[in-house]
mmCIF file of C-alpha atoms in Angstrom:
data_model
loop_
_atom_site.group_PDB
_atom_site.id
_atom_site.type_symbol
_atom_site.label_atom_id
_atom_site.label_comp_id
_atom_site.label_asym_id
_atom_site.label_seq_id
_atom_site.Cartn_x
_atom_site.Cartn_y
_atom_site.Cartn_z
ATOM 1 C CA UNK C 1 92.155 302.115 134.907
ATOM 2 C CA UNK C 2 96.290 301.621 135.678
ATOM 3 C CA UNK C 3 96.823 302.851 139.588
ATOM 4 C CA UNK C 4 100.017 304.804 140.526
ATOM 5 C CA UNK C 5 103.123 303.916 139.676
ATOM 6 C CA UNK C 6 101.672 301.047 137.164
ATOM 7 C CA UNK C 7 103.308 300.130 133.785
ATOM 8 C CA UNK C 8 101.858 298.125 131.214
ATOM 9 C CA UNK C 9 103.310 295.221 129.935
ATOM 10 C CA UNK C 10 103.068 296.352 126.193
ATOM 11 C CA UNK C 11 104.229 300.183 127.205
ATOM 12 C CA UNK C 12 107.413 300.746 124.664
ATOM 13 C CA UNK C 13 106.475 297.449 122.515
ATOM 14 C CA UNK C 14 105.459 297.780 118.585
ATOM 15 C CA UNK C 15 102.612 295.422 117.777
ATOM 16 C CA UNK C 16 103.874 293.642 114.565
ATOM 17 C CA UNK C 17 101.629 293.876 111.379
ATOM 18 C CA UNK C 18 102.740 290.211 110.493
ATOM 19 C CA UNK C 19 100.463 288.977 113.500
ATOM 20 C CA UNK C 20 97.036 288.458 113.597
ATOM 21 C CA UNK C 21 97.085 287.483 117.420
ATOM 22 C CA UNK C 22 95.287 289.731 120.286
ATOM 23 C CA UNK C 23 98.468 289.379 122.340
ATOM 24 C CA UNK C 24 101.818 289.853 120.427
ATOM 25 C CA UNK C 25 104.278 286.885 120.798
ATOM 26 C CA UNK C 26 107.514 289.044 120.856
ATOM 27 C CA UNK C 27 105.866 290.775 124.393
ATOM 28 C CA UNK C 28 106.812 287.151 126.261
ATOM 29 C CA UNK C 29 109.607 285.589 124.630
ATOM 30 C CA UNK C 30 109.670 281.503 125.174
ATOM 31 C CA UNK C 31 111.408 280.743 128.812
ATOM 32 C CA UNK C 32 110.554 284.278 130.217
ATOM 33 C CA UNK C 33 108.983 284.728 133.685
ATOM 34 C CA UNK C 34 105.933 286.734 134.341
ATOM 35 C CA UNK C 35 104.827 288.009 137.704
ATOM 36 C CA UNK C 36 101.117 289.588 138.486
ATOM 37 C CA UNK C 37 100.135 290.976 141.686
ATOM 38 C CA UNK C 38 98.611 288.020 143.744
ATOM 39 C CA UNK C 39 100.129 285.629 142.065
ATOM 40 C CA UNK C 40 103.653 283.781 142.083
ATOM 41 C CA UNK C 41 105.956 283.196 139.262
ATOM 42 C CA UNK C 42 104.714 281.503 136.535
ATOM 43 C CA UNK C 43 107.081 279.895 133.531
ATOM 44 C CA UNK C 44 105.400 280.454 130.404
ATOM 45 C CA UNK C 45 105.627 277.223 127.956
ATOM 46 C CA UNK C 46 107.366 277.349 124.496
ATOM 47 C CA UNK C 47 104.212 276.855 122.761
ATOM 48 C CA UNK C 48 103.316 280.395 123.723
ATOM 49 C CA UNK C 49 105.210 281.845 120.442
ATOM 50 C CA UNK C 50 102.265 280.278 118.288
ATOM 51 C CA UNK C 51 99.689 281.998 117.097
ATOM 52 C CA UNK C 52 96.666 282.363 114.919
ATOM 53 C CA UNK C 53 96.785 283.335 111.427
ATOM 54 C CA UNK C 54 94.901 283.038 107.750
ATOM 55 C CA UNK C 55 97.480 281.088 104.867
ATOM 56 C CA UNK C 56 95.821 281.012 101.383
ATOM 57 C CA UNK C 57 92.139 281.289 102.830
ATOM 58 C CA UNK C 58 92.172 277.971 104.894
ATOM 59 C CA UNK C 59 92.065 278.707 108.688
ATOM 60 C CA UNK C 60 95.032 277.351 110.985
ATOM 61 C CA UNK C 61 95.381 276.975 114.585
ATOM 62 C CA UNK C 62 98.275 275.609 116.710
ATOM 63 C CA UNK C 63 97.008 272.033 118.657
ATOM 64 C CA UNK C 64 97.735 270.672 121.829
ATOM 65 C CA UNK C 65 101.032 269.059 120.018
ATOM 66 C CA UNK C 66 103.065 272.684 119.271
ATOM 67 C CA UNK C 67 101.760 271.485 114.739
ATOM 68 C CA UNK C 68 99.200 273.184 112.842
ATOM 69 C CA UNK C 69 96.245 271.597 111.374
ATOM 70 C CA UNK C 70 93.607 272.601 109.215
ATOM 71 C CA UNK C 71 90.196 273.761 111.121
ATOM 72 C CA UNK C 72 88.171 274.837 108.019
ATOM 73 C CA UNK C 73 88.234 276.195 104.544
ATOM 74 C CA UNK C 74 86.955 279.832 103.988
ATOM 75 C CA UNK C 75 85.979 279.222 100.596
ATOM 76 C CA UNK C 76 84.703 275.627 100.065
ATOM 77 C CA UNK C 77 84.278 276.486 95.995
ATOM 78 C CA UNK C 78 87.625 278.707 95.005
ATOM 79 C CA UNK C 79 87.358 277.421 92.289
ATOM 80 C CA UNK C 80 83.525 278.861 90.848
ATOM 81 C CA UNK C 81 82.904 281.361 88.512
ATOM 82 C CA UNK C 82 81.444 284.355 90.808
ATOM 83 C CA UNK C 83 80.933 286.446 88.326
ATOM 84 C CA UNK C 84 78.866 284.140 86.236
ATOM 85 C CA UNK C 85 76.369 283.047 89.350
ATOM 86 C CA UNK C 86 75.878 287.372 89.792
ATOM 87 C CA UNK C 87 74.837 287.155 86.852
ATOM 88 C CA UNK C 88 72.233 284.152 86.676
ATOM 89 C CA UNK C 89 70.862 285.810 89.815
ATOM 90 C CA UNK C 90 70.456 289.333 88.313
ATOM 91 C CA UNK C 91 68.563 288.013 85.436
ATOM 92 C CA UNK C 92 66.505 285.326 86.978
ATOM 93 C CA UNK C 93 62.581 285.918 88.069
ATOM 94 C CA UNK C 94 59.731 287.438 85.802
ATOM 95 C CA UNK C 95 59.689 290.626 84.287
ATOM 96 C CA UNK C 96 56.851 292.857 82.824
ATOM 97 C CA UNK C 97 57.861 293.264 79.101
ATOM 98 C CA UNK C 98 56.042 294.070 76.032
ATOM 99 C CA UNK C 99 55.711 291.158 73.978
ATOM 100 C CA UNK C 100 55.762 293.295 70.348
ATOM 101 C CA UNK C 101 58.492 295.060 71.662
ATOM 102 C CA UNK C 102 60.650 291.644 72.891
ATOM 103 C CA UNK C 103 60.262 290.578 69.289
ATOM 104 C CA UNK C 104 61.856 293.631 67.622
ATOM 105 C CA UNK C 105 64.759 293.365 70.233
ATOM 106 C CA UNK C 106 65.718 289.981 68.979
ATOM 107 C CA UNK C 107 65.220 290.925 65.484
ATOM 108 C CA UNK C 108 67.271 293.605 65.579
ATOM 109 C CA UNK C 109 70.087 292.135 67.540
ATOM 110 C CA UNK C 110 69.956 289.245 64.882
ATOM 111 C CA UNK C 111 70.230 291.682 61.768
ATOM 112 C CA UNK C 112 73.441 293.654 63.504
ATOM 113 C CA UNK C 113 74.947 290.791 64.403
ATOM 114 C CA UNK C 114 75.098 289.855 61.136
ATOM 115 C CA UNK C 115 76.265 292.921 60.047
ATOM 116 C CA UNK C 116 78.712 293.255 62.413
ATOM 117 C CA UNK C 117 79.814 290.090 63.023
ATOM 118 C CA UNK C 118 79.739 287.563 59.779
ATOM 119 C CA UNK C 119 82.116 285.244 60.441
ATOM 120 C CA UNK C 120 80.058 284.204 63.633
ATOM 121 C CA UNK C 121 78.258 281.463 62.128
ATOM 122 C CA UNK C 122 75.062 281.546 64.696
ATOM 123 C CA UNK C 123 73.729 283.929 67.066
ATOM 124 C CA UNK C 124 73.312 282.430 70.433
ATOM 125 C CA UNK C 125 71.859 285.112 72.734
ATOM 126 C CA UNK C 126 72.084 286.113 76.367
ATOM 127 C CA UNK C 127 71.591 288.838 78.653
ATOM 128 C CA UNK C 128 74.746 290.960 78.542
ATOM 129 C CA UNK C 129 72.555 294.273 80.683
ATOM 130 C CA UNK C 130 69.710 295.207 81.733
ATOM 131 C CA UNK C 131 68.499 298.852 83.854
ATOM 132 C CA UNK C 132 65.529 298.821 85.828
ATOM 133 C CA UNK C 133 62.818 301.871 85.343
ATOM 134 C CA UNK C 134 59.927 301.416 87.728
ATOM 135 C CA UNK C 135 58.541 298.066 86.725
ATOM 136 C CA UNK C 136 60.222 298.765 83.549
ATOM 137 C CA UNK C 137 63.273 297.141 81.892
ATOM 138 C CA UNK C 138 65.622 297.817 79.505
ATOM 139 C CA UNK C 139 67.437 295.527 78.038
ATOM 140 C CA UNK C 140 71.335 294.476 76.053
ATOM 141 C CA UNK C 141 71.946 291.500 74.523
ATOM 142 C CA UNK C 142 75.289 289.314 73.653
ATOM 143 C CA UNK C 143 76.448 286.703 71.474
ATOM 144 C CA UNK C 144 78.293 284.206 73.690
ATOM 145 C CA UNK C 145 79.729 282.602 70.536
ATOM 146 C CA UNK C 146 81.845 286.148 69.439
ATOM 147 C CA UNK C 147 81.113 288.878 72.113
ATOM 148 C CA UNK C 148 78.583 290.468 70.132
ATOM 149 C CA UNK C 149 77.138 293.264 72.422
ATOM 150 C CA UNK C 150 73.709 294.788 70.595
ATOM 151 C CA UNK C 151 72.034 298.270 71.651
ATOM 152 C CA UNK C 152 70.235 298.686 74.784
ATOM 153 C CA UNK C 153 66.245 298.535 73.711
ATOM 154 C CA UNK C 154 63.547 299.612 75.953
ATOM 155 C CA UNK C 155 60.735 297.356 76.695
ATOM 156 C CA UNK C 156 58.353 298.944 77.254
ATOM 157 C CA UNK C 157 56.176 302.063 75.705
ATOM 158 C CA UNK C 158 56.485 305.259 76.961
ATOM 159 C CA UNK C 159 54.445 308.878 77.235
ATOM 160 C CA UNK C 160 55.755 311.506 75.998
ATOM 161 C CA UNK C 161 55.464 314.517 78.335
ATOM 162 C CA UNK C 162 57.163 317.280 76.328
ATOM 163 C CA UNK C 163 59.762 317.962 79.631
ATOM 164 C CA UNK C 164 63.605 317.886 79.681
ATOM 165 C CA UNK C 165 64.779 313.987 81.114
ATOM 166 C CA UNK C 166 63.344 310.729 79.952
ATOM 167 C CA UNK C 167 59.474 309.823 79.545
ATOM 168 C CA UNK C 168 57.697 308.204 81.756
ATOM 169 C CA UNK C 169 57.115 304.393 80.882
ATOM 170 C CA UNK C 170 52.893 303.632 80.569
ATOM 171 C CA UNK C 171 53.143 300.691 83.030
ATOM 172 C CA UNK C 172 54.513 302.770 85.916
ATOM 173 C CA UNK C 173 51.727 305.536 85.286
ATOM 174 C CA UNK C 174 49.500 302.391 84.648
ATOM 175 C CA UNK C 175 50.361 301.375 88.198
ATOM 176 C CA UNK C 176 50.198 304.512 89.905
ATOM 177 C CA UNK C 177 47.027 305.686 88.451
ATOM 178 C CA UNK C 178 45.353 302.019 89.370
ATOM 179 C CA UNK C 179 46.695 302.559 93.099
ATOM 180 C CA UNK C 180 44.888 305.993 93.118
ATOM 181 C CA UNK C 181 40.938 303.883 93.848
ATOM 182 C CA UNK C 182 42.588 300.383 95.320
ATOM 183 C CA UNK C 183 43.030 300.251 99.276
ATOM 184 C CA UNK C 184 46.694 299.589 99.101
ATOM 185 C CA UNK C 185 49.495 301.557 98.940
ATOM 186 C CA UNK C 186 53.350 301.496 97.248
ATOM 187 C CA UNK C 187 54.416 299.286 99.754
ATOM 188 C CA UNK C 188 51.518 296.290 99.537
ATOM 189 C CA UNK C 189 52.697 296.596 96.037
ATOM 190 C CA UNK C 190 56.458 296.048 96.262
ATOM 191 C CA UNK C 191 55.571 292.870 98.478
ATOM 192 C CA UNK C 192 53.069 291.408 96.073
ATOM 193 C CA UNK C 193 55.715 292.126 93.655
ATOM 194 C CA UNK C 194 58.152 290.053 95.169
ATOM 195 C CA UNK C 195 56.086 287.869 96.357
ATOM 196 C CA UNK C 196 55.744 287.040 92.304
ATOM 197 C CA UNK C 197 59.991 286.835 92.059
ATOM 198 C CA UNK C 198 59.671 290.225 90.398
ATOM 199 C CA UNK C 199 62.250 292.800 91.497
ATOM 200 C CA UNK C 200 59.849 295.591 93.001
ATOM 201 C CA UNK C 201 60.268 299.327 91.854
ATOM 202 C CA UNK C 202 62.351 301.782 94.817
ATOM 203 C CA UNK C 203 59.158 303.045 96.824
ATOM 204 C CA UNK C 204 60.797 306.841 96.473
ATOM 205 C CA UNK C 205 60.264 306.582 93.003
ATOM 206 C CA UNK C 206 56.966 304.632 93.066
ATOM 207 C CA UNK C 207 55.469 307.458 95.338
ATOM 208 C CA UNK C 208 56.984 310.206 92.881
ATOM 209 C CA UNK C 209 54.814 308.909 90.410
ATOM 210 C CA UNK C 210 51.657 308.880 92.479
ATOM 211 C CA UNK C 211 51.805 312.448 93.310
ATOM 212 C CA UNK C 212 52.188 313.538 89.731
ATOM 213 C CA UNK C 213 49.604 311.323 88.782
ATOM 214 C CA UNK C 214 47.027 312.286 91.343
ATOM 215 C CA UNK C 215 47.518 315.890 90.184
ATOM 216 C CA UNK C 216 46.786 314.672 86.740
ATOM 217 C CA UNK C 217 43.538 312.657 87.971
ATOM 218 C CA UNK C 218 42.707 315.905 89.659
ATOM 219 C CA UNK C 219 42.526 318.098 86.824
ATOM 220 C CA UNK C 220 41.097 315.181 85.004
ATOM 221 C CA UNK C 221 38.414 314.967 87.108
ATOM 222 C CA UNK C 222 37.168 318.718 87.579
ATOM 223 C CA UNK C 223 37.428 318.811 83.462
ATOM 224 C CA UNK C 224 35.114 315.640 83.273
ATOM 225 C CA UNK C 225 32.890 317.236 86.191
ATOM 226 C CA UNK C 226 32.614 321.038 84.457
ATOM 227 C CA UNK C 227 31.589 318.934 81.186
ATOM 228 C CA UNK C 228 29.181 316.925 83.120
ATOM 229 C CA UNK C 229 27.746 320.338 84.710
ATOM 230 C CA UNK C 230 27.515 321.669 81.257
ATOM 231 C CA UNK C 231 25.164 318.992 80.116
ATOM 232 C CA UNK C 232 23.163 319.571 83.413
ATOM 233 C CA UNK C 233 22.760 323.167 82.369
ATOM 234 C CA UNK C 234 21.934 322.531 79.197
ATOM 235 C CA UNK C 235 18.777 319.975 80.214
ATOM 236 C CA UNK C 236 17.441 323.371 82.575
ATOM 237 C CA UNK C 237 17.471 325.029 79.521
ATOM 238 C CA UNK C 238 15.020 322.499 77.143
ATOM 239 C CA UNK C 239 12.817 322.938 80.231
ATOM 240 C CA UNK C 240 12.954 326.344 80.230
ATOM 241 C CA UNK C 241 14.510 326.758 84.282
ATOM 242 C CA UNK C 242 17.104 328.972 85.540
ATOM 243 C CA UNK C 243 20.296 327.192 83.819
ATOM 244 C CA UNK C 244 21.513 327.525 87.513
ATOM 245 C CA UNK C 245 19.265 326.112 89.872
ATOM 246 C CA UNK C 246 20.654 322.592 90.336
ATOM 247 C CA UNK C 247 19.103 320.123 92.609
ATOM 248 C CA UNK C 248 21.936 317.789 94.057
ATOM 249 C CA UNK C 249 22.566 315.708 96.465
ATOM 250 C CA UNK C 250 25.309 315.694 99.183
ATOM 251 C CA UNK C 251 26.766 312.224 99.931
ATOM 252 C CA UNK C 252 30.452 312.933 102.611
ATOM 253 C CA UNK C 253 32.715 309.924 103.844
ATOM 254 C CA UNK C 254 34.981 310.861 106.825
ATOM 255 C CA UNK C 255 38.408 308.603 107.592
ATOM 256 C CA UNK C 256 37.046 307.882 110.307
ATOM 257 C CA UNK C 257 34.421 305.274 111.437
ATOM 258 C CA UNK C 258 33.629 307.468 114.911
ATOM 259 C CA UNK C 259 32.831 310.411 115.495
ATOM 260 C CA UNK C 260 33.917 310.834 119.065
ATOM 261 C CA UNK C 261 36.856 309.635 119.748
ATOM 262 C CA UNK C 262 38.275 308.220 123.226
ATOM 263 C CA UNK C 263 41.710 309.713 123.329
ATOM 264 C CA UNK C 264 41.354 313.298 122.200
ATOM 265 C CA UNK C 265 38.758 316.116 122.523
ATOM 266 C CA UNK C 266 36.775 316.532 119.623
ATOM 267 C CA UNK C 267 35.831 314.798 116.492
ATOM 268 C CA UNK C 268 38.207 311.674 115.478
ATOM 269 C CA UNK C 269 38.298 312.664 111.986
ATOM 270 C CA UNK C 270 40.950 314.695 110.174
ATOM 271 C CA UNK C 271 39.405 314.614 107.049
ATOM 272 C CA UNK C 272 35.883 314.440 104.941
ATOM 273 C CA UNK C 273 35.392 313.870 101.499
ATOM 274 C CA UNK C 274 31.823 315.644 100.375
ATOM 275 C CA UNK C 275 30.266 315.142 96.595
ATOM 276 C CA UNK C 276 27.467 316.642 94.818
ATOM 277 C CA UNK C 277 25.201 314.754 92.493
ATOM 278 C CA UNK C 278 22.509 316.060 90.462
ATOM 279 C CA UNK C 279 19.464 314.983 90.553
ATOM 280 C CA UNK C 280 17.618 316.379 87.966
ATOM 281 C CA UNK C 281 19.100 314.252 84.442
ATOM 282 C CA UNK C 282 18.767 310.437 84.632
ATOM 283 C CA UNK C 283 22.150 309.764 84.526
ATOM 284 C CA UNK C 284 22.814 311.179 88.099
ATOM 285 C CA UNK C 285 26.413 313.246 86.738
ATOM 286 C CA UNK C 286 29.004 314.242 90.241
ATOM 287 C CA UNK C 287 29.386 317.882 89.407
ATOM 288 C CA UNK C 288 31.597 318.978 92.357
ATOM 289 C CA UNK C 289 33.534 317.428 94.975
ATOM 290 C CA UNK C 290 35.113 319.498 98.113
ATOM 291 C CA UNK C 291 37.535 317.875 100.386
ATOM 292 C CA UNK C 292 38.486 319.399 104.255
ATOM 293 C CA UNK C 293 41.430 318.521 105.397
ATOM 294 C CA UNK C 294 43.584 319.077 108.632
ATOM 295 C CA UNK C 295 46.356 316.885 108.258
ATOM 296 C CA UNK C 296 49.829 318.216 107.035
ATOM 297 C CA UNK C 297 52.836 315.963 107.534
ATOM 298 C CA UNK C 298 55.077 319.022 107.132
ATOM 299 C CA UNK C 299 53.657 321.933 109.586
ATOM 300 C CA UNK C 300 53.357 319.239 112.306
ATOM 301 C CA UNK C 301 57.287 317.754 111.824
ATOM 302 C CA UNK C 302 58.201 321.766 111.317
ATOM 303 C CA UNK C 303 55.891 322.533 114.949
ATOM 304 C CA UNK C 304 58.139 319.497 116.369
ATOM 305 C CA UNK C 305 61.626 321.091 115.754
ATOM 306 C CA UNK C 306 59.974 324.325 117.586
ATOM 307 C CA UNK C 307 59.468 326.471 114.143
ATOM 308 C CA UNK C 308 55.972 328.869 114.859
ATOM 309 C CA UNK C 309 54.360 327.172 111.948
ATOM 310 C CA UNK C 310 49.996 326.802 111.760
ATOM 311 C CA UNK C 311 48.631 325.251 109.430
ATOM 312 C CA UNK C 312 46.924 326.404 106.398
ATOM 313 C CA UNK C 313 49.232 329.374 105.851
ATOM 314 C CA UNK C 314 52.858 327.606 105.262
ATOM 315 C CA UNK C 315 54.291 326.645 101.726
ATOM 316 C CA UNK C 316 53.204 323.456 100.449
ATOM 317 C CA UNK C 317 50.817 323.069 103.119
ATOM 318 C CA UNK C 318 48.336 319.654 102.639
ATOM 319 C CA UNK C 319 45.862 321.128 104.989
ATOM 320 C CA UNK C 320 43.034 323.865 103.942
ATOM 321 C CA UNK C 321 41.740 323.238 108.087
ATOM 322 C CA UNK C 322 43.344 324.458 111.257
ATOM 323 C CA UNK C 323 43.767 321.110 113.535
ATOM 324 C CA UNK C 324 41.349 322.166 116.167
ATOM 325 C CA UNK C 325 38.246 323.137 113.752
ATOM 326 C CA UNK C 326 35.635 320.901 113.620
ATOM 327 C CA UNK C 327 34.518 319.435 110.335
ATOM 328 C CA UNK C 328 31.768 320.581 108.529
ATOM 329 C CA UNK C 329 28.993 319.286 106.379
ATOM 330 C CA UNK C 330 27.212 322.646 106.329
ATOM 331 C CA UNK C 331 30.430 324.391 105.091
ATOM 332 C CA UNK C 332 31.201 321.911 102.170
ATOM 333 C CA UNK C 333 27.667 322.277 101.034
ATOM 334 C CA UNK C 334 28.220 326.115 100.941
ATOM 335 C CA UNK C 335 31.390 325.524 99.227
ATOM 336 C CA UNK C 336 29.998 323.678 96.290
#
């Protein structure tokens, strides 16, 4: 902070563009005196007027001798072909195509480039693009000889969903349906992924994907469990019992291994996982399956910004539990 009746030494001064310096040369002028409070006169040298500054990319810097001399080069290799190493890097490492599918690309690229190119008198291929979808890829090929750029081809098959936008590829709904019984999640996978030198899918996406496909596998599974209770019925029947009266089973898993727990009041768990199997065919069917829940990652960051929010009761609420109710075996049984 400047006291009273203190003036800068740059106050009044224009800093000129042409100098890369912190202090600008033309502010002391070669032969000038400078005075400072505490200290006495002091003639400033002629070698003052030099300065620092960048001349086609190599690095200068006045010596003790008033001459400039080289320190460094900024760019050892001016002379390489940047955009050709991008390149090599971009398409380097494995990728997950379909083999049937890699065939008919470089069939088809041969036949137009014959078509469109004759007097090219061979075909020598090379990645020209490629767009990555998932752990999909889709690819466009070149001809280095002419500049023969062929159609972008996908590689891999897709599933037609019937919606507006582009169909889901079968090895990202492969994935995501896979992750739905493993003990990993999208992230375990991206670092196995590149721990194979395989660009990993954007975990966004990835997790996109699970949530459609777990609703899938959920109406899968209460379609495969009403068919299963069908048969079940229809064994009471050859036997000549109330189609109805079903002896099962009731088998829960909590995500918890405690019950107590040591830093909260209550039960540990936030969620139990019941399932009913029959016991009266061989085959021992799951007919139903009832899940309590009290976690909900949106009513508790909503409750955080001071919104009046419970949980169940909000839109697109994960949680069919209020937090403080206790978990019940007796109640899934009567739910089922």
């Amino acid at each position: 902070m400047f006291t009273k009746g203190y003036t800068p030494y740059s106050k009044g001064r224009k800093r000129s563009k042409k100098d890369n310096s912190s202090r600008n040369p033309s502010w002391f002028q070669a032969g000038t005196k400078v005075k400072s409070e505490g200290l006495t006169s002091k003639q400033m040298p002629d070698s003052a007027g030099a300065c620092t500054s960048y001349v086609r990319q190599t690095l200068q810097s006045p010596d003790c001798k008033e001459a400039t001399g080289h320190i460094c080069t900024l760019r050892p290799q001016a002379t390489a072909d940047l955009e050709r190493e991008e390149s090599k890097i971009l398409h380097s490492g494995m990728r997950y195509i379909d083999s049937q599918l890699t065939i008919s690309l470089i069939n088809t690229n041969i036949n137009k480039h014959q078509v469109d190119s004759p007097s090219c008198p061979k075909f020598i291929s090379d990645y020209h693009e490629q767009k990555k979808w998932g752990t999909c890829w889709q690819y466009t090929l070149k001809c280095i000889n002419c500049g023969f750029i062929g159609d972008r081809m996908k590689m891999y098959k897709e599933i037609a969903n019937g919606k507006p936008g582009p169909n889901p590829g079968q090895p990202n709904v492969a994935l995501a349906s896979a992750l739905q019984d493993c003990p990993i999640g999208n992230t375990t996978v991206q670092q196995l992924l590149a721990g194979m030198d395989t660009p990993p899918p954007c975990r966004s996406s990835m997790q996109r994907t699970s949530s459609k496909v777990a609703a899938e596998m959920v109406k899968l599974n209460k379609t495969d469990m009403a068919q299963k209770l069908e048969l079940v019925k229809e064994e009471n029947r050859r036997r000549g019992v109330p189609e109805n009266e079903i002896n099962i089973t009731v088998d829960a898993r909590y995500n918890s291994n405690t019950i107590v727990s040591k830093k909260k009041p209550g039960q540990n768990a936030t969620q139990v996982f019941a399932l009913g199997i029959e016991t009266i065919t061989d085959r021992k069917f799951i007919v139903a399956a009832v899940v309590q829940n009290k976690m909900c990652w949106k009513g508790a960051w909503l409750r955080g910004k001071g919104f009046p929010i419970e949980c169940p009761g909000h839109e697109e609420c994960t949680a069919n539990l209020y937090r403080a109710a206790a978990l019940s075996e007796y109640e899934l049984g009567k739910e089922m």
